[in-house]
Amino acid sequence: MLRLRAVCPFSWRMFQFRPYSCEPLISQMNKCTDEEQLFDLIEKNKAILSEKQLGCGFNILWQFQKQKTSSLKNVECIRNHPQFLTLLNLTTSKMEFLKDSTLVNVLYITQKFAVEAHDPLVEALVTEAWRRMERFDIDVLSKFSSCLADQHLYFSPLMGKIADIVNRNLEAIQDLRSLSVLMVSISSLISQRFQEQLVNKTELLFDSIDSSQVIIARRIVQFLRNIKYSYYPLLERCNKVFLSNANHLDLESISKILTLYHSLQFHSFEFIIMAKKRLTEMIPLFSQPASFVKLFVALGPLAGPEEKKQLKSTILLMSEELTSQQALAVMGAMEEMESRNSHLIKRIASILHKNLDNYKPVELLKITQALIFLHFRSKELFVKLQELLLSYLKISVIPSEICILVCAISMLPSPHLDEAGISRIEAVLPQCDLSDLNSFATSVLRWIEYDHMYLDSNTGKQLKLLQKLDHYAHQRLQNCSDLNLLWEELRSLKGDWFADSLLEETVATLQRLMDEINYINVARIASFISRTNYLSTLLLDRIASVVIQQIEKIHPFAVLAVILPFSILNYDPPQRDEFFGTCIQHLNSYLGLLDPLKLVFLGFSLATLQYFPEDLLKAIFNIKFLARLDSQLELLCSSLNMRVQFRLMELNRAVCLECPEYQIPWFHDRFCQQQYSKDISSMNGAQQQIYKMLAEVLGGINFVKASVLTPYYHTIGFECILDKRKKPLPYESHNITLGKLPEMHWESNTQIVGSRLPPGAERIALEFLDPRAFCRNIPHLKGKSAMKKRHLEILGYRVIQMALS
């Protein structure tokens, strides 16, 4: 016996601490009804607990925890219990004997009990898992990646190693549940090529999952959000999973999905309708602030007037109990809801004021934006905000954070930045991307405008700062060599500085890199061009060529984005008929699936280009579709709601005038009367001068009309009538005070004007166009203005359009 012990000391030690059978103790653990019973068992058997029993103990604790309602309080009790510490210490001593799955499961559970990342056990578990990682199966690896994500180690070498393992073994992976976890965890580290491989693999495996697997579908959407890729085929399939499980979606799931869809700019009318219905049903179910705030944030922007009133009154009653983060979430939702409930705004603002010291810079920016948008005024609160923002700015060294702080300061009622603040901006400029530089420039321009109003002496320093911003931005564009990286920086750029200082250089860079435009990024580049109003025939021809060649790989939902710049800029590519015909053909089988808003915008965009596909128009101008559109309009903010209604009216007008053979009725009289009775009331100074000049030239005010409404409600700046000898004819006498327009007499507005003229006479429409009617870089008439000219000519006008400088 002694000889055996001498030869096999390791085996003897193992034998000494293990019971002959661990089943009885595990059975006892499984019979425990609460944590105290389990901890008693651990206390009595701590000297002989095996690694299997330790793993079982953690599992049972976690099962108990998942059944709790007040989970946070219970977590603290468990974490501080002496026998929980015993469990941690015993696990540390037996680390090397734990099975792979047990090792990672213990790490997962300790994190759920909020054990700190620097705890010796957590550090030892992570180190041991790193050592074994190459041999982990896909399920264990996915759980380990989730643990690292919980520690915010998204960019760590360890996460990079996991990404490498997934990359090497991707072909063999058949479990989409585990793969979806890994995809979310490693999404911050992977290349575009690897992203595409993961998307393709997900598509292949998607049908292998059960249609009730909402969590997997949600992770896939989260992955697409993380990599900023609105890949419609996968989004559609995930959306079907959500809709088929609508009755099982809880507040957390609906709220998360809505947030992800918003980030991806993916619009599902069916999901929004379902979400509104489910969330409205939940209003009476939540009486605690934490849950109700989440409901308020999710439902508020979708809710109708009655639901909004109920939500606001309830949150007002709870307002005294709100935490700083809950108050911030409510204020953000009120901004999105365009709320004007002054009592609630004041109450939430007071909570924000009390807690200002606890907010991070990005949260202070959100607070500033919301308060300004909601027209809240409080000198004391804004002074405190400014002090905090300036104090953060003095110590911050991170470019994105400095950008946030400067943006927030510039939005305050009395924006001011001293020399130290300007120096802080200058110090980080070499590290800034185009988005940060644009944000700085927008802020500086606000200061210049404010200082100009109040004759401040800092303007010279701010102009020098603008020059430096120009320099670094141009330098960054000139050095850019990757189209997709460039688009990431361009995607949110807007404002006067970008348009005036950077646009030409940006277009030149895009032209230099245009060979990289392909089916994946063509819609993104087209969307950017749509925002610029800059006509680059090279870029648009390249877009048209890519679409014609790769149309099968472009999702129909992206066709609107592709067509839009051609519509806005009034440009026909060399392969005009092939390009637009290809787009329309590709859309036909999807007309019933397109979001109603997109269908209206698509129809209008094609109409500006003089394309009127019959199938598309039939899909829009029918009772069922218009009822569906009305339902969706109720869910939109007021500005977008009005924009959609105007686009539908303009499409209706275009079809009636340009395609009367379709026999689509004009049904916008009442809408137009409501809008134009509000909008047409007086002339501005420039219009008065032109009116006066035309009256003198033509022979008096009875020979010219200002702000005329035509049939179908086009507005004309000025109108006169010339007889067959080209001499002006007088209108019926109308008294007019300079600056005021004659009273409008509403009648059926569908008769052709020219039918009531004397023989040989013609109506002249004089249009004075401001620069917005033309492309930014050349005097080329944009789509809407060109369409208006066509319509006026159909109505019998001779149109003279003149540019105002």
mmCIF file with all atom_site columns, N, CA, C and O in Angstrom, residues 686-728:
data_model
loop_
_atom_site.group_PDB
_atom_site.id
_atom_site.type_symbol
_atom_site.label_atom_id
_atom_site.label_alt_id
_atom_site.label_comp_id
_atom_site.label_asym_id
_atom_site.label_entity_id
_atom_site.label_seq_id
_atom_site.pdbx_PDB_ins_code
_atom_site.Cartn_x
_atom_site.Cartn_y
_atom_site.Cartn_z
_atom_site.occupancy
_atom_site.B_iso_or_equiv
_atom_site.pdbx_formal_charge
_atom_site.auth_seq_id
_atom_site.auth_comp_id
_atom_site.auth_asym_id
_atom_site.auth_atom_id
_atom_site.pdbx_PDB_model_num
ATOM 1   N N  . ALA A 1 686 ? -39.420 90.441 -51.538 1.00 0.00 ? 686 ALA A N  1
ATOM 2   C CA . ALA A 1 686 ? -38.951 90.214 -52.911 1.00 0.00 ? 686 ALA A CA 1
ATOM 3   C C  . ALA A 1 686 ? -40.135 90.051 -53.861 1.00 0.00 ? 686 ALA A C  1
ATOM 4   O O  . ALA A 1 686 ? -40.141 90.608 -54.974 1.00 0.00 ? 686 ALA A O  1
ATOM 5   N N  . GLN A 1 687 ? -41.163 89.297 -53.412 1.00 0.00 ? 687 GLN A N  1
ATOM 6   C CA . GLN A 1 687 ? -42.343 89.090 -54.255 1.00 0.00 ? 687 GLN A CA 1
ATOM 7   C C  . GLN A 1 687 ? -43.073 90.420 -54.506 1.00 0.00 ? 687 GLN A C  1
ATOM 8   O O  . GLN A 1 687 ? -43.571 90.670 -55.611 1.00 0.00 ? 687 GLN A O  1
ATOM 9   N N  . GLN A 1 688 ? -43.127 91.258 -53.490 1.00 0.00 ? 688 GLN A N  1
ATOM 10  C CA . GLN A 1 688 ? -43.779 92.567 -53.649 1.00 0.00 ? 688 GLN A CA 1
ATOM 11  C C  . GLN A 1 688 ? -43.076 93.412 -54.712 1.00 0.00 ? 688 GLN A C  1
ATOM 12  O O  . GLN A 1 688 ? -43.724 94.048 -55.558 1.00 0.00 ? 688 GLN A O  1
ATOM 13  N N  . GLN A 1 689 ? -41.731 93.395 -54.686 1.00 0.00 ? 689 GLN A N  1
ATOM 14  C CA . GLN A 1 689 ? -40.968 94.176 -55.663 1.00 0.00 ? 689 GLN A CA 1
ATOM 15  C C  . GLN A 1 689 ? -41.197 93.656 -57.087 1.00 0.00 ? 689 GLN A C  1
ATOM 16  O O  . GLN A 1 689 ? -41.389 94.442 -58.031 1.00 0.00 ? 689 GLN A O  1
ATOM 17  N N  . ILE A 1 690 ? -41.197 92.310 -57.229 1.00 0.00 ? 690 ILE A N  1
ATOM 18  C CA . ILE A 1 690 ? -41.424 91.720 -58.554 1.00 0.00 ? 690 ILE A CA 1
ATOM 19  C C  . ILE A 1 690 ? -42.840 92.035 -59.031 1.00 0.00 ? 690 ILE A C  1
ATOM 20  O O  . ILE A 1 690 ? -43.058 92.376 -60.205 1.00 0.00 ? 690 ILE A O  1
ATOM 21  N N  . TYR A 1 691 ? -43.806 91.913 -58.115 1.00 0.00 ? 691 TYR A N  1
ATOM 22  C CA . TYR A 1 691 ? -45.209 92.210 -58.459 1.00 0.00 ? 691 TYR A CA 1
ATOM 23  C C  . TYR A 1 691 ? -45.353 93.653 -58.953 1.00 0.00 ? 691 TYR A C  1
ATOM 24  O O  . TYR A 1 691 ? -45.996 93.930 -59.975 1.00 0.00 ? 691 TYR A O  1
ATOM 25  N N  . LYS A 1 692 ? -44.700 94.570 -58.231 1.00 0.00 ? 692 LYS A N  1
ATOM 26  C CA . LYS A 1 692 ? -44.775 95.982 -58.573 1.00 0.00 ? 692 LYS A CA 1
ATOM 27  C C  . LYS A 1 692 ? -44.159 96.243 -59.959 1.00 0.00 ? 692 LYS A C  1
ATOM 28  O O  . LYS A 1 692 ? -44.706 96.968 -60.803 1.00 0.00 ? 692 LYS A O  1
ATOM 29  N N  . MET A 1 693 ? -42.985 95.576 -60.203 1.00 0.00 ? 693 MET A N  1
ATOM 30  C CA . MET A 1 693 ? -42.287 95.751 -61.470 1.00 0.00 ? 693 MET A CA 1
ATOM 31  C C  . MET A 1 693 ? -43.116 95.195 -62.631 1.00 0.00 ? 693 MET A C  1
ATOM 32  O O  . MET A 1 693 ? -43.262 95.844 -63.679 1.00 0.00 ? 693 MET A O  1
ATOM 33  N N  . LEU A 1 694 ? -43.703 94.009 -62.448 1.00 0.00 ? 694 LEU A N  1
ATOM 34  C CA . LEU A 1 694 ? -44.512 93.408 -63.510 1.00 0.00 ? 694 LEU A CA 1
ATOM 35  C C  . LEU A 1 694 ? -45.756 94.251 -63.797 1.00 0.00 ? 694 LEU A C  1
ATOM 36  O O  . LEU A 1 694 ? -46.181 94.395 -64.962 1.00 0.00 ? 694 LEU A O  1
ATOM 37  N N  . ALA A 1 695 ? -46.336 94.793 -62.746 1.00 0.00 ? 695 ALA A N  1
ATOM 38  C CA . ALA A 1 695 ? -47.521 95.645 -62.929 1.00 0.00 ? 695 ALA A CA 1
ATOM 39  C C  . ALA A 1 695 ? -47.188 96.867 -63.790 1.00 0.00 ? 695 ALA A C  1
ATOM 40  O O  . ALA A 1 695 ? -47.957 97.270 -64.670 1.00 0.00 ? 695 ALA A O  1
ATOM 41  N N  . GLU A 1 696 ? -45.996 97.448 -63.546 1.00 0.00 ? 696 GLU A N  1
ATOM 42  C CA . GLU A 1 696 ? -45.577 98.613 -64.329 1.00 0.00 ? 696 GLU A CA 1
ATOM 43  C C  . GLU A 1 696 ? -45.341 98.231 -65.791 1.00 0.00 ? 696 GLU A C  1
ATOM 44  O O  . GLU A 1 696 ? -45.745 98.940 -66.717 1.00 0.00 ? 696 GLU A O  1
ATOM 45  N N  . VAL A 1 697 ? -44.681 97.094 -66.004 1.00 0.00 ? 697 VAL A N  1
ATOM 46  C CA . VAL A 1 697 ? -44.349 96.664 -67.367 1.00 0.00 ? 697 VAL A CA 1
ATOM 47  C C  . VAL A 1 697 ? -45.604 96.305 -68.151 1.00 0.00 ? 697 VAL A C  1
ATOM 48  O O  . VAL A 1 697 ? -45.741 96.628 -69.349 1.00 0.00 ? 697 VAL A O  1
ATOM 49  N N  . LEU A 1 698 ? -46.561 95.616 -67.484 1.00 0.00 ? 698 LEU A N  1
ATOM 50  C CA . LEU A 1 698 ? -47.736 95.091 -68.187 1.00 0.00 ? 698 LEU A CA 1
ATOM 51  C C  . LEU A 1 698 ? -48.877 96.092 -68.268 1.00 0.00 ? 698 LEU A C  1
ATOM 52  O O  . LEU A 1 698 ? -49.852 95.871 -69.004 1.00 0.00 ? 698 LEU A O  1
ATOM 53  N N  . GLY A 1 699 ? -48.827 97.168 -67.482 1.00 0.00 ? 699 GLY A N  1
ATOM 54  C CA . GLY A 1 699 ? -49.857 98.189 -67.610 1.00 0.00 ? 699 GLY A CA 1
ATOM 55  C C  . GLY A 1 699 ? -50.740 98.366 -66.402 1.00 0.00 ? 699 GLY A C  1
ATOM 56  O O  . GLY A 1 699 ? -51.778 99.030 -66.493 1.00 0.00 ? 699 GLY A O  1
ATOM 57  N N  . GLY A 1 700 ? -50.397 97.792 -65.278 1.00 0.00 ? 700 GLY A N  1
ATOM 58  C CA . GLY A 1 700 ? -51.185 97.966 -64.061 1.00 0.00 ? 700 GLY A CA 1
ATOM 59  C C  . GLY A 1 700 ? -51.405 96.663 -63.324 1.00 0.00 ? 700 GLY A C  1
ATOM 60  O O  . GLY A 1 700 ? -51.183 95.569 -63.861 1.00 0.00 ? 700 GLY A O  1
ATOM 61  N N  . ILE A 1 701 ? -51.881 96.776 -62.073 1.00 0.00 ? 701 ILE A N  1
ATOM 62  C CA . ILE A 1 701 ? -52.032 95.572 -61.254 1.00 0.00 ? 701 ILE A CA 1
ATOM 63  C C  . ILE A 1 701 ? -53.137 94.656 -61.773 1.00 0.00 ? 701 ILE A C  1
ATOM 64  O O  . ILE A 1 701 ? -53.164 93.471 -61.443 1.00 0.00 ? 701 ILE A O  1
ATOM 65  N N  . ASN A 1 702 ? -54.041 95.159 -62.604 1.00 0.00 ? 702 ASN A N  1
ATOM 66  C CA . ASN A 1 702 ? -55.098 94.306 -63.159 1.00 0.00 ? 702 ASN A CA 1
ATOM 67  C C  . ASN A 1 702 ? -54.591 93.388 -64.274 1.00 0.00 ? 702 ASN A C  1
ATOM 68  O O  . ASN A 1 702 ? -55.334 92.541 -64.763 1.00 0.00 ? 702 ASN A O  1
ATOM 69  N N  . PHE A 1 703 ? -53.328 93.574 -64.669 1.00 0.00 ? 703 PHE A N  1
ATOM 70  C CA . PHE A 1 703 ? -52.777 92.761 -65.755 1.00 0.00 ? 703 PHE A CA 1
ATOM 71  C C  . PHE A 1 703 ? -51.897 91.607 -65.238 1.00 0.00 ? 703 PHE A C  1
ATOM 72  O O  . PHE A 1 703 ? -51.331 90.869 -66.037 1.00 0.00 ? 703 PHE A O  1
ATOM 73  N N  . VAL A 1 704 ? -51.773 91.475 -63.931 1.00 0.00 ? 704 VAL A N  1
ATOM 74  C CA . VAL A 1 704 ? -50.907 90.424 -63.370 1.00 0.00 ? 704 VAL A CA 1
ATOM 75  C C  . VAL A 1 704 ? -51.543 89.865 -62.091 1.00 0.00 ? 704 VAL A C  1
ATOM 76  O O  . VAL A 1 704 ? -52.186 90.593 -61.341 1.00 0.00 ? 704 VAL A O  1
ATOM 77  N N  . LYS A 1 705 ? -51.388 88.589 -61.903 1.00 0.00 ? 705 LYS A N  1
ATOM 78  C CA . LYS A 1 705 ? -51.830 87.933 -60.664 1.00 0.00 ? 705 LYS A CA 1
ATOM 79  C C  . LYS A 1 705 ? -50.613 87.343 -59.954 1.00 0.00 ? 705 LYS A C  1
ATOM 80  O O  . LYS A 1 705 ? -49.699 86.821 -60.614 1.00 0.00 ? 705 LYS A O  1
ATOM 81  N N  . ALA A 1 706 ? -50.621 87.387 -58.627 1.00 0.00 ? 706 ALA A N  1
ATOM 82  C CA . ALA A 1 706 ? -49.526 86.815 -57.831 1.00 0.00 ? 706 ALA A CA 1
ATOM 83  C C  . ALA A 1 706 ? -50.023 85.592 -57.065 1.00 0.00 ? 706 ALA A C  1
ATOM 84  O O  . ALA A 1 706 ? -51.194 85.515 -56.682 1.00 0.00 ? 706 ALA A O  1
ATOM 85  N N  . SER A 1 707 ? -49.113 84.645 -56.848 1.00 0.00 ? 707 SER A N  1
ATOM 86  C CA . SER A 1 707 ? -49.414 83.424 -56.089 1.00 0.00 ? 707 SER A CA 1
ATOM 87  C C  . SER A 1 707 ? -50.717 82.781 -56.538 1.00 0.00 ? 707 SER A C  1
ATOM 88  O O  . SER A 1 707 ? -51.671 82.626 -55.777 1.00 0.00 ? 707 SER A O  1
ATOM 89  N N  . VAL A 1 708 ? -50.752 82.403 -57.789 1.00 0.00 ? 708 VAL A N  1
ATOM 90  C CA . VAL A 1 708 ? -51.951 81.819 -58.392 1.00 0.00 ? 708 VAL A CA 1
ATOM 91  C C  . VAL A 1 708 ? -52.011 80.326 -58.091 1.00 0.00 ? 708 VAL A C  1
ATOM 92  O O  . VAL A 1 708 ? -50.994 79.635 -58.114 1.00 0.00 ? 708 VAL A O  1
ATOM 93  N N  . LEU A 1 709 ? -53.215 79.840 -57.816 1.00 0.00 ? 709 LEU A N  1
ATOM 94  C CA . LEU A 1 709 ? -53.439 78.400 -57.677 1.00 0.00 ? 709 LEU A CA 1
ATOM 95  C C  . LEU A 1 709 ? -54.057 77.879 -58.967 1.00 0.00 ? 709 LEU A C  1
ATOM 96  O O  . LEU A 1 709 ? -55.096 78.358 -59.409 1.00 0.00 ? 709 LEU A O  1
ATOM 97  N N  . THR A 1 710 ? -53.417 76.913 -59.575 1.00 0.00 ? 710 THR A N  1
ATOM 98  C CA . THR A 1 710 ? -53.921 76.334 -60.820 1.00 0.00 ? 710 THR A CA 1
ATOM 99  C C  . THR A 1 710 ? -54.874 75.191 -60.503 1.00 0.00 ? 710 THR A C  1
ATOM 100 O O  . THR A 1 710 ? -54.974 74.763 -59.356 1.00 0.00 ? 710 THR A O  1
ATOM 101 N N  . PRO A 1 711 ? -55.573 74.662 -61.517 1.00 0.00 ? 711 PRO A N  1
ATOM 102 C CA . PRO A 1 711 ? -56.224 73.370 -61.315 1.00 0.00 ? 711 PRO A CA 1
ATOM 103 C C  . PRO A 1 711 ? -55.189 72.363 -60.813 1.00 0.00 ? 711 PRO A C  1
ATOM 104 O O  . PRO A 1 711 ? -54.021 72.404 -61.208 1.00 0.00 ? 711 PRO A O  1
ATOM 105 N N  . TYR A 1 712 ? -55.609 71.477 -59.959 1.00 0.00 ? 712 TYR A N  1
ATOM 106 C CA . TYR A 1 712 ? -54.747 70.499 -59.297 1.00 0.00 ? 712 TYR A CA 1
ATOM 107 C C  . TYR A 1 712 ? -53.726 71.145 -58.351 1.00 0.00 ? 712 TYR A C  1
ATOM 108 O O  . TYR A 1 712 ? -52.778 70.512 -57.924 1.00 0.00 ? 712 TYR A O  1
ATOM 109 N N  . TYR A 1 713 ? -53.918 72.443 -58.050 1.00 0.00 ? 713 TYR A N  1
ATOM 110 C CA . TYR A 1 713 ? -53.221 73.098 -56.945 1.00 0.00 ? 713 TYR A CA 1
ATOM 111 C C  . TYR A 1 713 ? -51.714 73.210 -57.096 1.00 0.00 ? 713 TYR A C  1
ATOM 112 O O  . TYR A 1 713 ? -50.974 73.124 -56.125 1.00 0.00 ? 713 TYR A O  1
ATOM 113 N N  . HIS A 1 714 ? -51.240 73.444 -58.290 1.00 0.00 ? 714 HIS A N  1
ATOM 114 C CA . HIS A 1 714 ? -49.876 73.953 -58.425 1.00 0.00 ? 714 HIS A CA 1
ATOM 115 C C  . HIS A 1 714 ? -49.924 75.447 -58.103 1.00 0.00 ? 714 HIS A C  1
ATOM 116 O O  . HIS A 1 714 ? -50.899 76.127 -58.440 1.00 0.00 ? 714 HIS A O  1
ATOM 117 N N  . THR A 1 715 ? -48.894 75.955 -57.467 1.00 0.00 ? 715 THR A N  1
ATOM 118 C CA . THR A 1 715 ? -48.826 77.400 -57.218 1.00 0.00 ? 715 THR A CA 1
ATOM 119 C C  . THR A 1 715 ? -47.890 78.042 -58.235 1.00 0.00 ? 715 THR A C  1
ATOM 120 O O  . THR A 1 715 ? -46.842 77.486 -58.553 1.00 0.00 ? 715 THR A O  1
ATOM 121 N N  . ILE A 1 716 ? -48.285 79.204 -58.742 1.00 0.00 ? 716 ILE A N  1
ATOM 122 C CA . ILE A 1 716 ? -47.468 79.954 -59.704 1.00 0.00 ? 716 ILE A CA 1
ATOM 123 C C  . ILE A 1 716 ? -47.115 81.280 -59.063 1.00 0.00 ? 716 ILE A C  1
ATOM 124 O O  . ILE A 1 716 ? -47.979 81.955 -58.489 1.00 0.00 ? 716 ILE A O  1
ATOM 125 N N  . GLY A 1 717 ? -45.851 81.643 -59.181 1.00 0.00 ? 717 GLY A N  1
ATOM 126 C CA . GLY A 1 717 ? -45.434 82.924 -58.609 1.00 0.00 ? 717 GLY A CA 1
ATOM 127 C C  . GLY A 1 717 ? -46.230 84.088 -59.169 1.00 0.00 ? 717 GLY A C  1
ATOM 128 O O  . GLY A 1 717 ? -46.838 84.858 -58.420 1.00 0.00 ? 717 GLY A O  1
ATOM 129 N N  . PHE A 1 718 ? -46.280 84.196 -60.507 1.00 0.00 ? 718 PHE A N  1
ATOM 130 C CA . PHE A 1 718 ? -47.018 85.281 -61.164 1.00 0.00 ? 718 PHE A CA 1
ATOM 131 C C  . PHE A 1 718 ? -47.618 84.764 -62.465 1.00 0.00 ? 718 PHE A C  1
ATOM 132 O O  . PHE A 1 718 ? -47.025 83.908 -63.135 1.00 0.00 ? 718 PHE A O  1
ATOM 133 N N  . GLU A 1 719 ? -48.789 85.315 -62.811 1.00 0.00 ? 719 GLU A N  1
ATOM 134 C CA . GLU A 1 719 ? -49.475 84.889 -64.026 1.00 0.00 ? 719 GLU A CA 1
ATOM 135 C C  . GLU A 1 719 ? -49.969 86.123 -64.777 1.00 0.00 ? 719 GLU A C  1
ATOM 136 O O  . GLU A 1 719 ? -50.401 87.112 -64.175 1.00 0.00 ? 719 GLU A O  1
ATOM 137 N N  . CYS A 1 720 ? -49.871 86.058 -66.102 1.00 0.00 ? 720 CYS A N  1
ATOM 138 C CA . CYS A 1 720 ? -50.498 87.085 -66.928 1.00 0.00 ? 720 CYS A CA 1
ATOM 139 C C  . CYS A 1 720 ? -51.064 86.417 -68.176 1.00 0.00 ? 720 CYS A C  1
ATOM 140 O O  . CYS A 1 720 ? -50.746 85.250 -68.459 1.00 0.00 ? 720 CYS A O  1
ATOM 141 N N  . ILE A 1 721 ? -51.909 87.142 -68.926 1.00 0.00 ? 721 ILE A N  1
ATOM 142 C CA . ILE A 1 721 ? -52.527 86.602 -70.144 1.00 0.00 ? 721 ILE A CA 1
ATOM 143 C C  . ILE A 1 721 ? -52.145 87.501 -71.311 1.00 0.00 ? 721 ILE A C  1
ATOM 144 O O  . ILE A 1 721 ? -52.263 88.736 -71.224 1.00 0.00 ? 721 ILE A O  1
ATOM 145 N N  . LEU A 1 722 ? -51.656 86.868 -72.387 1.00 0.00 ? 722 LEU A N  1
ATOM 146 C CA . LEU A 1 722 ? -51.332 87.613 -73.603 1.00 0.00 ? 722 LEU A CA 1
ATOM 147 C C  . LEU A 1 722 ? -52.326 87.228 -74.697 1.00 0.00 ? 722 LEU A C  1
ATOM 148 O O  . LEU A 1 722 ? -52.640 86.049 -74.852 1.00 0.00 ? 722 LEU A O  1
ATOM 149 N N  . ASP A 1 723 ? -52.807 88.218 -75.425 1.00 0.00 ? 723 ASP A N  1
ATOM 150 C CA . ASP A 1 723 ? -53.728 87.911 -76.532 1.00 0.00 ? 723 ASP A CA 1
ATOM 151 C C  . ASP A 1 723 ? -52.929 87.411 -77.738 1.00 0.00 ? 723 ASP A C  1
ATOM 152 O O  . ASP A 1 723 ? -51.706 87.261 -77.674 1.00 0.00 ? 723 ASP A O  1
ATOM 153 N N  . LYS A 1 724 ? -53.612 87.194 -78.853 1.00 0.00 ? 724 LYS A N  1
ATOM 154 C CA . LYS A 1 724 ? -52.935 86.590 -80.002 1.00 0.00 ? 724 LYS A CA 1
ATOM 155 C C  . LYS A 1 724 ? -51.873 87.522 -80.592 1.00 0.00 ? 724 LYS A C  1
ATOM 156 O O  . LYS A 1 724 ? -50.991 87.087 -81.318 1.00 0.00 ? 724 LYS A O  1
ATOM 157 N N  . ARG A 1 725 ? -51.963 88.848 -80.231 1.00 0.00 ? 725 ARG A N  1
ATOM 158 C CA . ARG A 1 725 ? -50.940 89.787 -80.700 1.00 0.00 ? 725 ARG A CA 1
ATOM 159 C C  . ARG A 1 725 ? -49.850 89.999 -79.643 1.00 0.00 ? 725 ARG A C  1
ATOM 160 O O  . ARG A 1 725 ? -49.055 90.909 -79.729 1.00 0.00 ? 725 ARG A O  1
ATOM 161 N N  . LYS A 1 726 ? -49.864 89.125 -78.605 1.00 0.00 ? 726 LYS A N  1
ATOM 162 C CA . LYS A 1 726 ? -48.877 89.141 -77.511 1.00 0.00 ? 726 LYS A CA 1
ATOM 163 C C  . LYS A 1 726 ? -48.991 90.399 -76.647 1.00 0.00 ? 726 LYS A C  1
ATOM 164 O O  . LYS A 1 726 ? -48.013 90.830 -76.014 1.00 0.00 ? 726 LYS A O  1
ATOM 165 N N  . LYS A 1 727 ? -50.192 90.977 -76.595 1.00 0.00 ? 727 LYS A N  1
ATOM 166 C CA . LYS A 1 727 ? -50.425 92.110 -75.712 1.00 0.00 ? 727 LYS A CA 1
ATOM 167 C C  . LYS A 1 727 ? -51.141 91.626 -74.453 1.00 0.00 ? 727 LYS A C  1
ATOM 168 O O  . LYS A 1 727 ? -52.010 90.756 -74.529 1.00 0.00 ? 727 LYS A O  1
ATOM 169 N N  . PRO A 1 728 ? -50.809 92.193 -73.278 1.00 0.00 ? 728 PRO A N  1
ATOM 170 C CA . PRO A 1 728 ? -51.430 91.735 -72.033 1.00 0.00 ? 728 PRO A CA 1
ATOM 171 C C  . PRO A 1 728 ? -52.916 92.047 -71.985 1.00 0.00 ? 728 PRO A C  1
ATOM 172 O O  . PRO A 1 728 ? -53.359 93.104 -72.439 1.00 0.00 ? 728 PRO A O  1
#
